Short mmCIF file of C-alpha atoms in Angstrom, two decimals:
data_model
loop_
_atom_site.label_atom_id
_atom_site.label_comp_id
_atom_site.label_asym_id
_atom_site.label_seq_id
_atom_site.Cartn_x
_atom_site.Cartn_y
_atom_site.Cartn_z
CA MET A 1 -26.57 258.24 162.14
CA SER A 2 -26.69 258.79 158.42
CA GLN A 3 -23.31 258.47 156.75
CA LEU A 4 -22.30 260.11 153.45
CA LEU A 5 -19.06 259.11 151.92
CA ALA A 6 -17.02 262.02 150.61
CA ALA A 7 -13.90 262.37 148.45
CA ASP A 8 -11.54 262.58 151.28
CA GLY A 9 -13.15 259.60 152.92
CA GLU A 10 -14.56 261.50 155.97
CA SER A 11 -18.18 260.70 156.77
CA PHE A 12 -20.82 263.22 157.71
CA GLU A 13 -21.64 263.42 161.38
CA ALA A 14 -25.33 264.27 161.80
CA PRO A 15 -25.80 266.90 164.55
CA GLY A 16 -27.20 265.57 167.78
CA VAL A 17 -27.96 266.22 171.41
CA ALA A 18 -24.20 266.64 172.08
CA ASP A 19 -24.12 269.88 170.08
CA PHE A 20 -26.09 271.59 172.65
CA TRP A 21 -23.63 271.05 175.52
CA GLN A 22 -21.32 274.07 175.17
CA PRO A 23 -19.41 274.92 178.28
CA LEU A 24 -17.40 278.11 178.24
CA VAL A 25 -15.68 278.17 181.61
CA GLY A 26 -15.06 274.98 183.53
CA ASP A 27 -16.67 271.62 183.05
CA GLY A 28 -19.23 269.29 184.65
CA ALA A 29 -22.20 270.35 186.70
CA PHE A 30 -20.88 273.79 187.65
CA ALA A 31 -19.66 274.90 184.27
CA ILE A 32 -20.58 278.31 182.95
CA THR A 33 -22.26 277.46 179.69
CA ARG A 34 -23.25 279.29 176.48
CA PRO A 35 -26.95 279.49 177.32
CA MET A 36 -26.22 280.96 180.69
CA VAL A 37 -24.25 283.78 179.05
CA VAL A 38 -27.04 284.30 176.51
CA MET A 39 -29.67 284.44 179.26
CA ALA A 40 -27.66 287.02 181.17
CA LEU A 41 -27.23 288.99 177.93
CA SER A 42 -31.00 288.90 177.35
CA VAL A 43 -31.61 290.08 180.88
CA VAL A 44 -29.28 293.09 180.43
CA LEU A 45 -30.77 293.87 177.06
CA ILE A 46 -34.39 293.72 178.10
CA GLY A 47 -33.76 295.64 181.32
CA GLY A 48 -31.76 298.34 179.55
CA LEU A 49 -34.21 298.79 176.82
CA LEU A 50 -37.29 298.92 179.12
CA LEU A 51 -35.62 301.32 181.57
CA LEU A 52 -34.50 303.48 178.72
CA VAL A 53 -37.93 303.71 177.24
CA ALA A 54 -39.67 304.21 180.59
CA ARG A 55 -37.36 307.14 181.53
CA ARG A 56 -38.19 309.19 178.52
CA LEU A 57 -41.93 308.58 178.10
CA SER A 58 -43.75 311.13 175.93
CA THR A 59 -47.33 311.72 175.03
CA VAL A 60 -46.48 311.39 171.34
CA PRO A 61 -44.56 307.97 171.40
CA GLY A 62 -41.32 307.57 169.53
CA LYS A 63 -40.40 304.48 167.65
CA ALA A 64 -39.02 302.51 170.59
CA GLN A 65 -41.87 303.58 172.91
CA PHE A 66 -44.38 302.57 170.25
CA ILE A 67 -42.87 299.06 169.98
CA VAL A 68 -42.66 298.53 173.73
CA GLU A 69 -46.18 299.90 174.31
CA GLY A 70 -47.45 297.65 171.54
CA GLY A 71 -45.96 294.58 173.16
CA TYR A 72 -47.13 295.60 176.58
CA GLY A 73 -50.64 296.30 175.33
CA PHE A 74 -50.66 292.94 173.51
CA VAL A 75 -49.90 291.05 176.65
CA ARG A 76 -52.09 293.17 178.94
CA ASN A 77 -55.21 293.35 176.70
CA GLY A 78 -54.83 290.40 174.24
CA ILE A 79 -53.82 287.75 176.92
CA ALA A 80 -54.21 288.87 180.41
CA ARG A 81 -57.65 290.79 180.25
CA ASP A 82 -59.08 288.39 177.81
CA VAL A 83 -58.30 285.18 179.60
CA ILE A 84 -58.16 286.17 183.36
CA GLY A 85 -61.10 288.63 183.12
CA SER A 86 -61.12 292.30 183.75
CA HIS A 87 -61.80 291.93 187.61
CA ASP A 88 -58.36 290.77 188.73
CA PHE A 89 -56.01 290.58 185.77
CA ARG A 90 -53.97 293.59 186.78
CA ARG A 91 -51.69 292.01 189.30
CA PHE A 92 -50.70 289.28 186.86
CA VAL A 93 -49.70 291.63 184.02
CA PRO A 94 -46.07 292.09 185.33
CA LEU A 95 -45.55 288.30 185.61
CA LEU A 96 -47.11 287.63 182.17
CA PHE A 97 -45.29 290.49 180.42
CA THR A 98 -41.84 289.41 181.99
CA LEU A 99 -42.45 285.88 180.85
CA PHE A 100 -43.43 286.93 177.33
CA VAL A 101 -40.48 289.29 176.75
CA LEU A 102 -37.90 286.94 178.39
CA ILE A 103 -39.11 283.95 176.33
CA LEU A 104 -39.40 285.98 173.15
CA VAL A 105 -35.93 287.57 173.32
CA ASN A 106 -34.26 284.27 174.29
CA ASN A 107 -35.94 282.38 171.53
CA LEU A 108 -35.13 284.98 168.94
CA PHE A 109 -31.50 284.67 170.03
CA GLY A 110 -31.71 281.31 168.25
CA VAL A 111 -31.43 283.15 164.94
CA VAL A 112 -29.55 286.34 165.73
CA PRO A 113 -26.16 286.05 164.25
CA PHE A 114 -23.27 285.48 166.64
CA VAL A 115 -25.59 284.67 169.52
CA GLN A 116 -27.39 281.78 167.76
CA TYR A 117 -28.41 279.78 170.69
CA PRO A 118 -32.04 279.44 171.85
CA THR A 119 -31.61 279.39 175.62
CA PHE A 120 -34.75 277.24 176.16
CA SER A 121 -33.23 274.39 174.09
CA ARG A 122 -31.71 273.46 177.48
CA ILE A 123 -34.50 272.02 179.58
CA GLY A 124 -33.20 273.50 182.80
CA PHE A 125 -34.21 277.04 181.75
CA ALA A 126 -37.69 275.98 180.64
CA ALA A 127 -38.10 274.00 183.93
CA ALA A 128 -37.32 277.08 186.01
CA LEU A 129 -39.98 279.20 184.18
CA THR A 130 -42.49 276.43 184.61
CA ALA A 131 -41.75 276.19 188.33
CA VAL A 132 -42.63 279.87 188.64
CA VAL A 133 -45.92 279.42 186.84
CA LEU A 134 -46.74 276.31 188.83
CA VAL A 135 -46.20 277.91 192.25
CA THR A 136 -47.99 281.09 191.10
CA PHE A 137 -51.26 279.50 190.07
CA HIS A 138 -51.43 277.19 193.11
CA VAL A 139 -50.68 279.97 195.56
CA VAL A 140 -53.14 282.43 194.06
CA GLY A 141 -55.84 279.66 194.03
CA ILE A 142 -55.21 278.65 197.62
CA ARG A 143 -55.08 282.27 198.83
CA ARG A 144 -58.33 283.09 197.06
CA LYS A 145 -60.39 280.11 198.23
CA GLY A 146 -58.44 278.45 201.11
CA VAL A 147 -56.81 274.98 200.94
CA GLY A 148 -59.89 272.88 201.40
CA ALA A 149 -62.16 274.73 199.00
CA TYR A 150 -59.25 274.94 196.39
CA PHE A 151 -58.92 271.09 196.23
CA ARG A 152 -62.60 270.71 196.41
CA GLY A 153 -62.96 272.98 193.57
CA LEU A 154 -60.85 270.65 191.36
CA VAL A 155 -63.80 268.28 190.98
CA PRO A 156 -66.79 269.62 189.10
CA GLY A 157 -69.96 269.66 191.03
CA GLY A 158 -73.05 267.50 190.39
CA LEU A 159 -71.18 264.16 189.87
CA PRO A 160 -72.40 260.81 191.28
CA GLY A 161 -70.64 260.17 194.60
CA TRP A 162 -68.62 257.03 193.65
CA ILE A 163 -66.99 258.88 190.79
CA VAL A 164 -65.65 261.79 192.81
CA PRO A 165 -62.41 260.02 194.17
CA PHE A 166 -61.40 259.05 190.71
CA MET A 167 -62.02 262.45 189.31
CA PHE A 168 -60.11 264.01 192.18
CA PHE A 169 -57.15 261.74 191.49
CA LEU A 170 -57.17 262.50 187.76
CA GLU A 171 -57.44 266.23 188.35
CA LEU A 172 -54.54 266.08 190.93
CA VAL A 173 -52.48 264.36 188.23
CA THR A 174 -53.42 266.97 185.67
CA VAL A 175 -52.63 270.00 187.94
CA PHE A 176 -49.48 268.76 189.54
CA ILE A 177 -47.88 266.55 186.77
CA THR A 178 -49.41 266.98 183.33
CA ARG A 179 -49.69 270.75 183.27
CA PRO A 180 -46.15 271.59 184.35
CA LEU A 181 -44.60 268.79 182.32
CA THR A 182 -46.36 269.90 179.11
CA LEU A 183 -45.83 273.53 179.63
CA GLY A 184 -42.08 273.18 180.15
CA MET A 185 -41.54 270.35 177.68
CA ARG A 186 -43.43 272.23 174.87
CA LEU A 187 -41.11 275.19 174.95
CA PHE A 188 -38.01 273.16 175.42
CA ALA A 189 -38.82 270.61 172.64
CA ASN A 190 -39.87 273.32 170.21
CA MET A 191 -36.66 275.20 170.56
CA PHE A 192 -34.54 272.06 170.68
CA ALA A 193 -36.20 270.61 167.59
CA GLY A 194 -36.04 273.88 165.66
CA HIS A 195 -32.44 274.45 166.31
CA LEU A 196 -31.56 270.91 165.39
CA LEU A 197 -33.35 271.29 162.23
CA LEU A 198 -31.40 274.42 161.28
CA LEU A 199 -28.09 272.61 162.22
CA VAL A 200 -29.02 269.68 160.02
CA PHE A 201 -29.51 271.98 156.93
CA ILE A 202 -26.68 274.33 157.44
CA LEU A 203 -24.09 271.71 158.56
CA GLY A 204 -25.27 269.31 155.80
CA GLY A 205 -24.97 272.06 153.19
CA GLU A 206 -21.54 273.04 154.42
CA TYR A 207 -20.39 269.44 154.24
CA LEU A 208 -21.81 268.98 150.83
CA LEU A 209 -20.09 272.17 149.55
CA LEU A 210 -16.70 271.68 151.15
CA HIS A 211 -16.28 267.89 151.15
CA GLY A 212 -18.46 266.92 148.21
CA GLU A 213 -17.27 265.72 144.86
CA GLY A 214 -18.10 267.27 141.43
CA LEU A 215 -21.91 267.71 141.03
CA THR A 216 -22.58 266.80 144.74
CA ARG A 217 -21.47 270.27 145.48
CA LEU A 218 -24.45 271.62 143.73
CA ALA A 219 -26.69 269.71 146.14
CA SER A 220 -25.63 272.19 148.81
CA ILE A 221 -27.75 274.93 147.15
CA PRO A 222 -31.12 273.40 148.00
CA ALA A 223 -29.71 272.51 151.49
CA PHE A 224 -28.81 276.16 152.25
CA GLY A 225 -32.04 277.36 150.56
CA LEU A 226 -34.06 275.13 152.86
CA GLY A 227 -31.92 276.33 155.75
CA ILE A 228 -32.97 279.87 154.97
CA VAL A 229 -36.64 279.00 154.68
CA MET A 230 -36.53 277.06 157.85
CA THR A 231 -34.95 279.98 159.58
CA PHE A 232 -38.05 282.23 158.80
CA PHE A 233 -40.26 279.36 159.88
CA GLU A 234 -38.36 279.18 163.14
CA ILE A 235 -38.90 282.88 163.73
CA LEU A 236 -42.60 282.23 163.48
CA VAL A 237 -42.37 279.30 165.87
CA GLN A 238 -40.35 281.41 168.33
CA PHE A 239 -43.06 284.04 168.40
CA LEU A 240 -45.82 281.40 168.67
CA GLN A 241 -44.02 279.63 171.55
CA ALA A 242 -43.67 282.81 173.61
CA TYR A 243 -47.34 283.42 173.00
CA VAL A 244 -48.52 279.97 173.87
CA PHE A 245 -46.53 279.78 177.03
CA VAL A 246 -47.91 283.09 178.35
CA LEU A 247 -51.48 282.16 177.13
CA LEU A 248 -51.41 278.78 178.95
CA SER A 249 -49.97 280.39 182.04
CA ALA A 250 -52.86 282.87 181.99
CA PHE A 251 -55.27 280.06 181.47
CA TYR A 252 -53.97 278.19 184.53
CA ILE A 253 -54.16 281.28 186.67
CA ALA A 254 -57.58 281.98 185.46
CA GLY A 255 -58.59 278.44 186.26
CA ALA A 256 -57.23 278.56 189.77
CA LEU A 257 -59.12 281.89 190.41
CA ALA A 258 -62.47 280.75 188.86
CA ASP A 259 -65.28 280.11 191.31
CA GLU A 260 -66.88 277.19 189.47
CA HIS A 261 -64.80 274.45 187.91
CA MET B 1 -27.36 251.23 155.78
CA GLU B 2 -27.21 252.27 159.30
CA GLY B 3 -29.88 253.79 161.43
CA ASN B 4 -31.91 253.85 164.51
CA LEU B 5 -35.27 252.29 165.00
CA ASN B 6 -36.18 255.18 167.27
CA VAL B 7 -36.34 257.60 164.46
CA LEU B 8 -38.62 255.18 162.45
CA GLY B 9 -40.88 254.91 165.41
CA TYR B 10 -40.81 258.63 165.73
CA GLY B 11 -42.00 258.98 162.15
CA VAL B 12 -44.96 256.67 162.78
CA ALA B 13 -45.74 258.54 166.05
CA ALA B 14 -45.85 261.90 164.36
CA ILE B 15 -48.82 260.81 162.07
CA GLY B 16 -51.35 261.33 164.92
CA PRO B 17 -50.44 264.87 165.90
CA ALA B 18 -50.16 265.75 162.14
CA ILE B 19 -53.72 264.70 161.57
CA ALA B 20 -54.82 266.49 164.72
CA VAL B 21 -53.18 269.76 163.65
CA GLY B 22 -54.79 269.58 160.29
CA LEU B 23 -58.23 268.88 161.80
CA ILE B 24 -57.75 271.84 164.16
CA PHE B 25 -56.90 274.33 161.47
CA ALA B 26 -59.61 272.88 159.16
CA ALA B 27 -62.20 273.57 161.89
CA TYR B 28 -60.74 277.03 162.47
CA ILE B 29 -60.87 278.02 158.84
CA ASN B 30 -64.41 276.57 158.55
CA GLY B 31 -65.54 278.58 161.45
CA VAL B 32 -64.05 281.89 160.27
CA ALA B 33 -65.38 281.37 156.75
CA ARG B 34 -68.90 280.92 158.09
CA GLN B 35 -68.67 283.73 160.58
CA PRO B 36 -65.76 286.13 159.89
CA GLU B 37 -66.45 288.25 163.00
CA SER B 38 -65.78 285.25 165.27
CA ARG B 39 -62.13 285.25 164.26
CA GLY B 40 -60.86 287.08 167.34
CA LEU B 41 -62.63 284.52 169.58
CA LEU B 42 -61.50 281.43 167.63
CA GLN B 43 -57.82 282.38 167.00
CA PRO B 44 -56.54 281.89 170.62
CA ILE B 45 -58.55 278.62 170.80
CA ALA B 46 -57.16 277.37 167.52
CA ILE B 47 -53.51 278.22 168.59
CA LEU B 48 -54.06 276.61 171.92
CA GLY B 49 -55.37 273.45 170.40
CA PHE B 50 -52.51 273.44 167.79
CA ALA B 51 -49.93 273.86 170.69
CA LEU B 52 -51.46 271.01 172.71
CA ALA B 53 -51.47 268.59 169.65
CA GLU B 54 -48.06 269.69 168.48
CA ALA B 55 -46.68 269.00 172.03
CA LEU B 56 -47.36 265.33 171.55
CA ALA B 57 -45.24 265.18 168.53
CA LEU B 58 -42.40 267.02 170.27
CA PHE B 59 -42.58 264.63 173.25
CA GLY B 60 -42.16 261.90 170.67
CA LEU B 61 -39.06 263.65 169.35
CA VAL B 62 -37.54 263.98 172.85
CA LEU B 63 -38.18 260.33 173.44
CA ALA B 64 -36.73 259.39 170.12
CA PHE B 65 -33.53 260.97 171.21
CA ILE B 66 -33.20 259.85 174.88
CA LEU B 67 -34.50 256.27 174.65
#
């Protein structure tokens, strides 16, 4: 912990992991926490918006319809069709679009005033989404090829016989451990690190301004300035993470469906 | 001066992913400069590679906090 001495003798407490634990009702394992409320809010918001837009569809789209159709078209054509292929991408579009919008809105809540909490900076939320993707791509792979062929398909053909068990083991580790771990951790760690970065600049600037002495107060200006710059950078990262999560999910589904390894 | 050695270790660990991200985007820019029409094909690949390399740095960050 870095310590800055101030005029009134209080020292600066650097923000840390503890700042992310914010129970609203109750305490302990069954507390209703702030990210839970934010997640519920996002679901109501997304559901309401999409229902509203879908109810008054018109041939000449209005502003809201244009934005929603743009987002839908981006996931459908830009991710699902390009990655999974035009033969059987259709049934995965609802899943991928849901993932994309849910992650995007929850990430953006990290910088929306008064909400200001990226839900996926708690690993439980990221883990739940990852579990959905993990089950999905294994189940579609097994249903397409059957259990034996699915696991045989993990190892590329044409390898010398003695290397096959090693490859099989490595691929099992990749498919069941590395993939879900990296998928969930990437989203969680990005949101966590980004939010922590903003906390450092904003809280540090506030501390310098309110508890600083003389010219030290001026140092709060670059701190707040960087806080603002980092907020815009965060918005970019939030879009990127939603995109990357859905892109990788589509890659995994495409890999499970592919005939050859 | 007080501090935590984890943070220092994380600084060192972040060098690798930093170089990796630089290399990925250098290759992407090179590719687009040589063949501008390949941009649509290269962009998802570049972002995917970037995300994979960046994930390593972020795992380091998580470990720096929990260890």
